[in-house]
Tab-separated table of C-alpha atoms and ligand atoms in Angstrom:
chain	number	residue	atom	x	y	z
L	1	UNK	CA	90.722	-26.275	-2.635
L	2	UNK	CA	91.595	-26.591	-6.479
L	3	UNK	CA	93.072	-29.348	-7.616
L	4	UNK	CA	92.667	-28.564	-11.182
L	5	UNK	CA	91.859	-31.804	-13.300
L	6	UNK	CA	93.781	-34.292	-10.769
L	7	UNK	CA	91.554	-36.265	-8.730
L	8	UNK	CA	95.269	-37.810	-7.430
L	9	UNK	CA	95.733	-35.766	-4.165
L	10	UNK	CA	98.892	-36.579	-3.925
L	11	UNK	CA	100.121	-34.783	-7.347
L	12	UNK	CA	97.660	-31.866	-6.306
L	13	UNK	CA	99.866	-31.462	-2.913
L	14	UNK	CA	103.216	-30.906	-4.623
L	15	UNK	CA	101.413	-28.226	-6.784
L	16	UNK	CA	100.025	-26.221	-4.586
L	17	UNK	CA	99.219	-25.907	-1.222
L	18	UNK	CA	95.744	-27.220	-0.043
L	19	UNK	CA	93.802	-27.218	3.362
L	20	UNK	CA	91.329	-29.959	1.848
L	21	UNK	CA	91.134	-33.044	4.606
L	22	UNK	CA	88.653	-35.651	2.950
L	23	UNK	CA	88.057	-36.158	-1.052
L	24	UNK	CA	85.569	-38.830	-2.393
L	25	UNK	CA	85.598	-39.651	-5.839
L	26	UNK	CA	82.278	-40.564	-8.356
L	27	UNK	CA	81.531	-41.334	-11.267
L	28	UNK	CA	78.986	-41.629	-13.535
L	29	UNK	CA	79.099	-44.649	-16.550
L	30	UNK	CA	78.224	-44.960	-19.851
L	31	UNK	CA	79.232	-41.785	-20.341
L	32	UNK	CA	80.767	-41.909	-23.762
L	33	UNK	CA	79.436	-39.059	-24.293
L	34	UNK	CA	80.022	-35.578	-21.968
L	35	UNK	CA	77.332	-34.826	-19.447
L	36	UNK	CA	74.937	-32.107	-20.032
L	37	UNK	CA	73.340	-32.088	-16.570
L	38	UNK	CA	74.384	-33.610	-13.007
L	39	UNK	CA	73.022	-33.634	-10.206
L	40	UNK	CA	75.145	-33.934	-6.798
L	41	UNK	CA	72.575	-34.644	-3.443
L	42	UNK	CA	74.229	-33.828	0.016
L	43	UNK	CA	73.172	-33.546	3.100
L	44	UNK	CA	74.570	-31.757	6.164
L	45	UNK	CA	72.050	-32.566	8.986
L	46	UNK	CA	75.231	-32.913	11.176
L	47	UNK	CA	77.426	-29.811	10.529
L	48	UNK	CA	77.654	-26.813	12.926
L	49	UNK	CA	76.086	-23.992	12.025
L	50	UNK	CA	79.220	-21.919	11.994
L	51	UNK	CA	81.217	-20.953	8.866
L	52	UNK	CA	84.887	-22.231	7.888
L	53	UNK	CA	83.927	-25.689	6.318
L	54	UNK	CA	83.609	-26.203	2.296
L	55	UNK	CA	81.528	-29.086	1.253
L	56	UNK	CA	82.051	-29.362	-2.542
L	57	UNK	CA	81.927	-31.916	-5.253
L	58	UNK	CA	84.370	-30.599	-8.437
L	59	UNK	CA	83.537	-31.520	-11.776
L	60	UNK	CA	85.876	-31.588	-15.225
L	61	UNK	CA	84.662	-29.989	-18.933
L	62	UNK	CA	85.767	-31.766	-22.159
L	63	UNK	CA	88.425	-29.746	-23.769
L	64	UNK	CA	89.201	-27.536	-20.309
L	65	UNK	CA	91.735	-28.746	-17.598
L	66	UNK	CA	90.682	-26.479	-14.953
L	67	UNK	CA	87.706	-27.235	-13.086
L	68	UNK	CA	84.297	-26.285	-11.867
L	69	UNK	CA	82.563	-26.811	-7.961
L	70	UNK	CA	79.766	-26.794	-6.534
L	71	UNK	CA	78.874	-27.279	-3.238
L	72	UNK	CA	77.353	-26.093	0.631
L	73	UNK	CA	78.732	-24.014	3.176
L	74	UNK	CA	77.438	-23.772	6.401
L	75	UNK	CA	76.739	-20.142	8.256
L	76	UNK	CA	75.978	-18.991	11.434
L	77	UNK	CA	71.967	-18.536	12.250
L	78	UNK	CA	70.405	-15.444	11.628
L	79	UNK	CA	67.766	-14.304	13.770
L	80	UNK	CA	67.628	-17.622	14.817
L	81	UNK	CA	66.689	-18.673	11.437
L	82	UNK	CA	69.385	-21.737	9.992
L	83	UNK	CA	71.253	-19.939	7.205
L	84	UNK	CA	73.242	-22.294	4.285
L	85	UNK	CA	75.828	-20.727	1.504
L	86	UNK	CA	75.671	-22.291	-1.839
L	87	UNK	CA	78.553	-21.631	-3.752
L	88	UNK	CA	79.058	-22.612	-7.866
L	89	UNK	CA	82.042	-21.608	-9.636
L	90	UNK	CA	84.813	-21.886	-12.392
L	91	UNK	CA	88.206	-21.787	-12.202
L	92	UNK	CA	88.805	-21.802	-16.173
L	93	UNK	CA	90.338	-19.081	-17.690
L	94	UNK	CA	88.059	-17.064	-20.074
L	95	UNK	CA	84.739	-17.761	-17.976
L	96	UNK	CA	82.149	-14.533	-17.854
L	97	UNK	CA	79.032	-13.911	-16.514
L	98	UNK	CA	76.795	-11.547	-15.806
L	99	UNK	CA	74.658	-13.241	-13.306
L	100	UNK	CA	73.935	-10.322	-10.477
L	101	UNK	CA	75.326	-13.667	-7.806
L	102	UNK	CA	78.368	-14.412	-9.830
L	103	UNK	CA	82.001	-12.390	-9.633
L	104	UNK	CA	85.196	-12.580	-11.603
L	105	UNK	CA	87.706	-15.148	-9.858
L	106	UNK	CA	87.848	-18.198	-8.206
L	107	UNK	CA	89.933	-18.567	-4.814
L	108	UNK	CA	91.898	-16.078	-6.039
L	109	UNK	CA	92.614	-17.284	-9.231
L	110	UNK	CA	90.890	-17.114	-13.127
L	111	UNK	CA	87.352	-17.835	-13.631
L	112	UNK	CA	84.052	-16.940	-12.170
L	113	UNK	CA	82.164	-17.714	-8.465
L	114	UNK	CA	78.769	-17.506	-7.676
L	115	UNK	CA	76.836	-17.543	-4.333
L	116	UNK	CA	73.775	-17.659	-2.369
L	117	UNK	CA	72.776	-17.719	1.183
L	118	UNK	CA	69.600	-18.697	1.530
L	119	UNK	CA	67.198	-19.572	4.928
L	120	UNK	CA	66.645	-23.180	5.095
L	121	UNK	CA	66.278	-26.575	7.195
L	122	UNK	CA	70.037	-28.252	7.524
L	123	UNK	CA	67.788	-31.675	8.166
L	124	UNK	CA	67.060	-31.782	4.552
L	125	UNK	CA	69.237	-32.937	1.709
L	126	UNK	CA	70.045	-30.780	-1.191
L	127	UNK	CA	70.567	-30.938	-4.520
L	128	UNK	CA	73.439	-29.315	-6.502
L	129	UNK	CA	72.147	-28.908	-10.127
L	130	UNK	CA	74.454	-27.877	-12.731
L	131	UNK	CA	72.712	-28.088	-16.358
L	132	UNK	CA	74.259	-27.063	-19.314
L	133	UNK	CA	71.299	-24.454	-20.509
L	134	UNK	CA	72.784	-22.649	-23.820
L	135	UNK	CA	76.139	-23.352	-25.595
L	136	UNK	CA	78.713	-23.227	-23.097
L	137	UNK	CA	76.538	-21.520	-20.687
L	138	UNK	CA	76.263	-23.663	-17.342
L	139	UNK	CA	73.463	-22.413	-14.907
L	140	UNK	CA	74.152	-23.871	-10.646
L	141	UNK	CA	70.578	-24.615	-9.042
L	142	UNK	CA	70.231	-25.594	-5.479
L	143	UNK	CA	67.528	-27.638	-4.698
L	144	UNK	CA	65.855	-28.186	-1.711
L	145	UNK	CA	65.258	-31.720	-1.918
L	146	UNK	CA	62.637	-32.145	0.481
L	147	UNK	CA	61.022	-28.690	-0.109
L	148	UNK	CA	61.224	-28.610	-3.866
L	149	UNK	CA	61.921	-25.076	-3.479
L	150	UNK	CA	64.845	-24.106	-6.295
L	151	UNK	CA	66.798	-21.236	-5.972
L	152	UNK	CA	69.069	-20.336	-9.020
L	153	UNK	CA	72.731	-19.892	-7.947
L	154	UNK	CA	73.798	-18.361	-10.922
L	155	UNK	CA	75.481	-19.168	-14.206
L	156	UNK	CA	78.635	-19.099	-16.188
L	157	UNK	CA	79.542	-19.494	-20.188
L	158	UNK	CA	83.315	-21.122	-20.173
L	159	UNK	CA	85.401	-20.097	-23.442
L	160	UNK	CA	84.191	-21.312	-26.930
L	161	UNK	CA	84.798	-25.148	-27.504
L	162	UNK	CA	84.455	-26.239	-23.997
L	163	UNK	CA	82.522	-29.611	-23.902
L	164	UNK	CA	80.450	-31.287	-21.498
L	165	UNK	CA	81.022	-32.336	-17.684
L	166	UNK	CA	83.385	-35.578	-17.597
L	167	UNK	CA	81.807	-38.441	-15.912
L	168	UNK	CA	84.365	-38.497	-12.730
L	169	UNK	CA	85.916	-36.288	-10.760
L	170	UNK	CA	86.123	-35.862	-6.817
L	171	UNK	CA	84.509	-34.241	-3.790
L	172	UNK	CA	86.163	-32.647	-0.802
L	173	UNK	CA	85.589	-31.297	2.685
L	174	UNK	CA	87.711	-27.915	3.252
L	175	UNK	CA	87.852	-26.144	5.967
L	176	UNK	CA	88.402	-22.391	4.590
L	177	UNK	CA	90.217	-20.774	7.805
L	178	UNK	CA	93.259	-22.989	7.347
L	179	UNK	CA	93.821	-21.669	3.820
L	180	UNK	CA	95.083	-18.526	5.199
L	181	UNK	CA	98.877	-17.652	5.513
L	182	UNK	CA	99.851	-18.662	8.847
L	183	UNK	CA	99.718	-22.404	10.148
L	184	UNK	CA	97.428	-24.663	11.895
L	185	UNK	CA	96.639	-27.096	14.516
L	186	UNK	CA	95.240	-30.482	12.959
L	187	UNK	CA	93.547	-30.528	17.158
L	188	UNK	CA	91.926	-27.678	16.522
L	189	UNK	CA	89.333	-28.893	14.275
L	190	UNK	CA	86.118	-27.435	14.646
L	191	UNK	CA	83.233	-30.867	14.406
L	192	UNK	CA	81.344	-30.928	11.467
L	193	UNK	CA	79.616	-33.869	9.209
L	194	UNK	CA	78.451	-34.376	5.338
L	195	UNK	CA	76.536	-36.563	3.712
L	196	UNK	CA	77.732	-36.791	-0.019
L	197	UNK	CA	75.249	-38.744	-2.069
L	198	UNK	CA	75.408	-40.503	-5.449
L	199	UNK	CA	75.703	-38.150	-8.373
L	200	UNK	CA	72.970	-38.474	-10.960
L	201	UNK	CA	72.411	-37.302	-14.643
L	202	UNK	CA	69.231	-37.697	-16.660
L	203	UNK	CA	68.787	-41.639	-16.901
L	204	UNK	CA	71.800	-43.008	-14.555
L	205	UNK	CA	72.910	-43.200	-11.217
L	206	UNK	CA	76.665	-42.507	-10.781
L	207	UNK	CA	78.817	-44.347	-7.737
L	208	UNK	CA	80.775	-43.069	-4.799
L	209	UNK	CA	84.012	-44.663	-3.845
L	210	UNK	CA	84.882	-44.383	0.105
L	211	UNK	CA	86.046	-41.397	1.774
L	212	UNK	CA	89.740	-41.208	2.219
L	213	UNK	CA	91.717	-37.975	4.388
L	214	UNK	CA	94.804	-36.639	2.257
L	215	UNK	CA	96.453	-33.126	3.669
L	216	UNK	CA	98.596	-32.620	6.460
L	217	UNK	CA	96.584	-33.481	9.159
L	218	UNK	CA	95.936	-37.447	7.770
L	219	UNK	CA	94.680	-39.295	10.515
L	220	UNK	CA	95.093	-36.435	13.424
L	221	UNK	CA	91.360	-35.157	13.050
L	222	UNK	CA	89.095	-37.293	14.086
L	223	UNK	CA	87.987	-38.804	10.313
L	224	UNK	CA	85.087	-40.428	10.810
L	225	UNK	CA	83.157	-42.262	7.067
L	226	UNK	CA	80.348	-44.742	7.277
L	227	UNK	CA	78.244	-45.751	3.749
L	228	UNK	CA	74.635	-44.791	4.510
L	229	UNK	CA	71.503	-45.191	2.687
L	230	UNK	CA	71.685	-41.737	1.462
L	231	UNK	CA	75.430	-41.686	0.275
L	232	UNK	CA	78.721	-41.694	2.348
L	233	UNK	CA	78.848	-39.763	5.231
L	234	UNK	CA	81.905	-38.241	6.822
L	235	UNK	CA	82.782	-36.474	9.856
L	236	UNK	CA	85.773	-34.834	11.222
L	237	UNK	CA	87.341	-32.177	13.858
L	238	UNK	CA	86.545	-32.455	17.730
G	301	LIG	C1	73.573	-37.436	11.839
G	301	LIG	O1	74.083	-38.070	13.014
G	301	LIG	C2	73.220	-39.059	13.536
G	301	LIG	C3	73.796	-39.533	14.860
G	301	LIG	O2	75.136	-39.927	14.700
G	301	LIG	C4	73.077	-40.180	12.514
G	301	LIG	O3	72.184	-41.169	12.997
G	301	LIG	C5	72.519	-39.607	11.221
G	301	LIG	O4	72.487	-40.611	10.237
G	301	LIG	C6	73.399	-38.463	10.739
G	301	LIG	N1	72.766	-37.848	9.588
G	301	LIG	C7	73.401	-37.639	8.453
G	301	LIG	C8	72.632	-37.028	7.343
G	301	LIG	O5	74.570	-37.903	8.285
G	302	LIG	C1	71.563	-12.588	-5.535
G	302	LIG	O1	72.143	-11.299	-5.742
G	302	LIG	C2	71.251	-10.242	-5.524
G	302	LIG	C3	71.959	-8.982	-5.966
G	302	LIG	O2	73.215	-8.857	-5.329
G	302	LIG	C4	70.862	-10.212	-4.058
G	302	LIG	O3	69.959	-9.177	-3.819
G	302	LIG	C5	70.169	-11.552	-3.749
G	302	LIG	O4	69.873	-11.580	-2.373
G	302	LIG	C6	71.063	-12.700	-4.092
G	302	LIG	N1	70.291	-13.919	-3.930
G	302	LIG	C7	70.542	-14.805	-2.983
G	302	LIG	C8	69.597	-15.954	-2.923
G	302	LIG	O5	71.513	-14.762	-2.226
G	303	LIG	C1	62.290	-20.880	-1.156
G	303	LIG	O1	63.502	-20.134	-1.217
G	303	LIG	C2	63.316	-18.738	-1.174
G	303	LIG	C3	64.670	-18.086	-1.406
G	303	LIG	O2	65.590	-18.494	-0.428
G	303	LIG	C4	62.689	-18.350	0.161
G	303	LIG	O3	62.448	-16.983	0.173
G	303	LIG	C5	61.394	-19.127	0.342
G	303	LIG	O4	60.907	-18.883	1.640
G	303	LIG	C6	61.626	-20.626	0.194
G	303	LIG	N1	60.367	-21.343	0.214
G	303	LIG	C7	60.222	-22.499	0.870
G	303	LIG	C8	58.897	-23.159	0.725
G	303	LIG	O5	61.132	-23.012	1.509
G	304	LIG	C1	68.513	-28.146	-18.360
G	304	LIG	O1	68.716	-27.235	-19.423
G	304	LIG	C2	67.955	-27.554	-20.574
G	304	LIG	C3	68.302	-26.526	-21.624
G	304	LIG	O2	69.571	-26.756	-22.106
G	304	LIG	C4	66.489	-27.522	-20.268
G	304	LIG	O3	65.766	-27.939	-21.403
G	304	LIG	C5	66.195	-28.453	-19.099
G	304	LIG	O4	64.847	-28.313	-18.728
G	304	LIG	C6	67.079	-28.123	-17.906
G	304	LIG	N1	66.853	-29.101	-16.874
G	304	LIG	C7	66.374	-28.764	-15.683
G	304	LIG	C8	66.124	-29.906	-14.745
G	304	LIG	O5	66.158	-27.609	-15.364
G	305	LIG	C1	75.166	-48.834	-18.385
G	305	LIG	O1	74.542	-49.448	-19.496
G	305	LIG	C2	74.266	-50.821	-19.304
G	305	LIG	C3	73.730	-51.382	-20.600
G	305	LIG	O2	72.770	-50.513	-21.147
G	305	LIG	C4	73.260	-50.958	-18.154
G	305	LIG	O3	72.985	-52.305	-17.910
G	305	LIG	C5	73.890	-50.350	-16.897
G	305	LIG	O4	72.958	-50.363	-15.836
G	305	LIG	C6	74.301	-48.903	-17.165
G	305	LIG	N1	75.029	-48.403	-15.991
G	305	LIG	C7	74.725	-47.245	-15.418
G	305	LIG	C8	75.563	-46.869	-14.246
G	305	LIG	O5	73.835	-46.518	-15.790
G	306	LIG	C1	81.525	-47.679	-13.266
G	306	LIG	O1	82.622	-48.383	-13.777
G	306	LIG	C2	83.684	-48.532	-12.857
G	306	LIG	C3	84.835	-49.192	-13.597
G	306	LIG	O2	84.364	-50.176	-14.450
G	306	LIG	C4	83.190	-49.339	-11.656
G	306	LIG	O3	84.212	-49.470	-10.721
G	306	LIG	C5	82.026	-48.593	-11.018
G	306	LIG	O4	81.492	-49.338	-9.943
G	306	LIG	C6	80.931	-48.347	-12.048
G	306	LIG	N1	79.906	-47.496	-11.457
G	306	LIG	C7	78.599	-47.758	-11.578
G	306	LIG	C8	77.684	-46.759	-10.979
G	306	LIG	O5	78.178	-48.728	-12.153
């Protein structure tokens, strides 16, 4: 999905198509001043371990309207080991890096993605770090929450006079196949479930509003959201 600075779906749709189902908006207050580091938790205990869904949370830069994600894909086990893609990207224009995890573009478009896979427990929650570590030079950390373990997702330097992260945005729940030429069946929905926790930066906790299904397949897929201790959880598909 890209819905460039919007967090109004419904503007996004009559831009451009989107296969997006859920967003989620946050925020974080107080912040008069741009974020230099956020944290987003999720957790995705309940998602199949099969690839097509997108679990992201986007996030705006002072100055920039295009947008940066961050987020958890699930993948298929490998040698029976649970496998999770972390993705972190930029969809600005002008965006480099030479992180050996990071390429030009971003779904198809300007900017710069990075990945991971790494082996590791779906039962725990993990952290999305995105810290502002020199200039305009962003670094994407995921965090294994319960682990501790870190592993560096790679790291971006948006054009000159870019400013910090905005304190609200969205998340979203994509599911990847469907953004392919060719149409779909809203029935077809594979199952899968997120936990999106609070965002935090150094010194506050931010806010999630609920869960709402925007798309074409509004209320035909099983949308499922419940607030849990750990954030606001959200299921779809069958
Ligand atoms: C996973 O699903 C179970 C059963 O519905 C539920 O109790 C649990 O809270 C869910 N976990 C997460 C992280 O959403
Ligand atoms: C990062 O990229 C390097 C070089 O392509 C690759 O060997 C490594 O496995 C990647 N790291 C992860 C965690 O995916
Ligand atoms: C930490 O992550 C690395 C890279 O994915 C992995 O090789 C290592 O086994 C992990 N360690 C723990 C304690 O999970
Ligand atoms: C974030 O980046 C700054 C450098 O700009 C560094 O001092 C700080 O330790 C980083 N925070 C984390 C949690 O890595
Ligand atoms: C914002 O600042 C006020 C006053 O310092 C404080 O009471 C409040 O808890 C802060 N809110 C957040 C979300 O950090
Ligand atoms: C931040 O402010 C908005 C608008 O005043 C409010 O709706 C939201 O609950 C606040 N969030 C937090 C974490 O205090």
């Amino acid at each position: 999905m890209k819905l460039s600075t919007t967090i109004i779906p419904t503007l996004a749709l009559l831009l451009q198509p989107t296969q997006a189902l859920v967003g989620i908006t946050w925020n974080v207050n107080n912040s008069s001043k741009a974020l230099q580091e956020i944290t987003f938790p999720m957790n995705i205990a309940n998602a199949s371990h099969e690839s097509g869904f997108y679990f992201a949370q986007q996030y705006s830069f002072k100055n920039q309207k295009d947008v940066g994600y961050t987020g958890l894909q699930p993948r298929p086990d490998t040698n029976s080991k649970p496998k999770l893609h972390a993705a972190f990207s930029s969809f600005i224009a002008g965006t480099t890096s030479t992180d050996p995890n990071c390429s030009d573009g971003a779904d198809g478009g300007a900017g710069v993605s990075c990945a991971i896979d790494i082996e590791g427990s779906y039962a725990h929650t993990y952290l999305l770090h995105v810290n502002n570590t020199a200039g305009t030079t962003w670094t994407g950390t995921l965090i294994d929450a319960v682990s501790g373990n870190e592993t560096r997702v790679g790291s971006y330097t948006l054009p000159e006079g870019s400013g910090g992260i905005v304190g609200d945005q969205m998340g979203f729940v994509e599911y990847y196949p469907w953004n392919a030429a060719g149409g779909h069946s809203c029935k077809d929905l594979p199952r899968s479930a997120v936990t999106f926790g609070k965002p935090v930066s150094p010194g506050r906790v931010g806010a999630l509003k609920d869960a709402y299904e925007y798309g074409d397949c509004v209320g035909q897929v099983g949308f499922e959201t419940h607030r849990t201790l750990r954030g606001v959880e959200v299921s779809v598909g069958f």
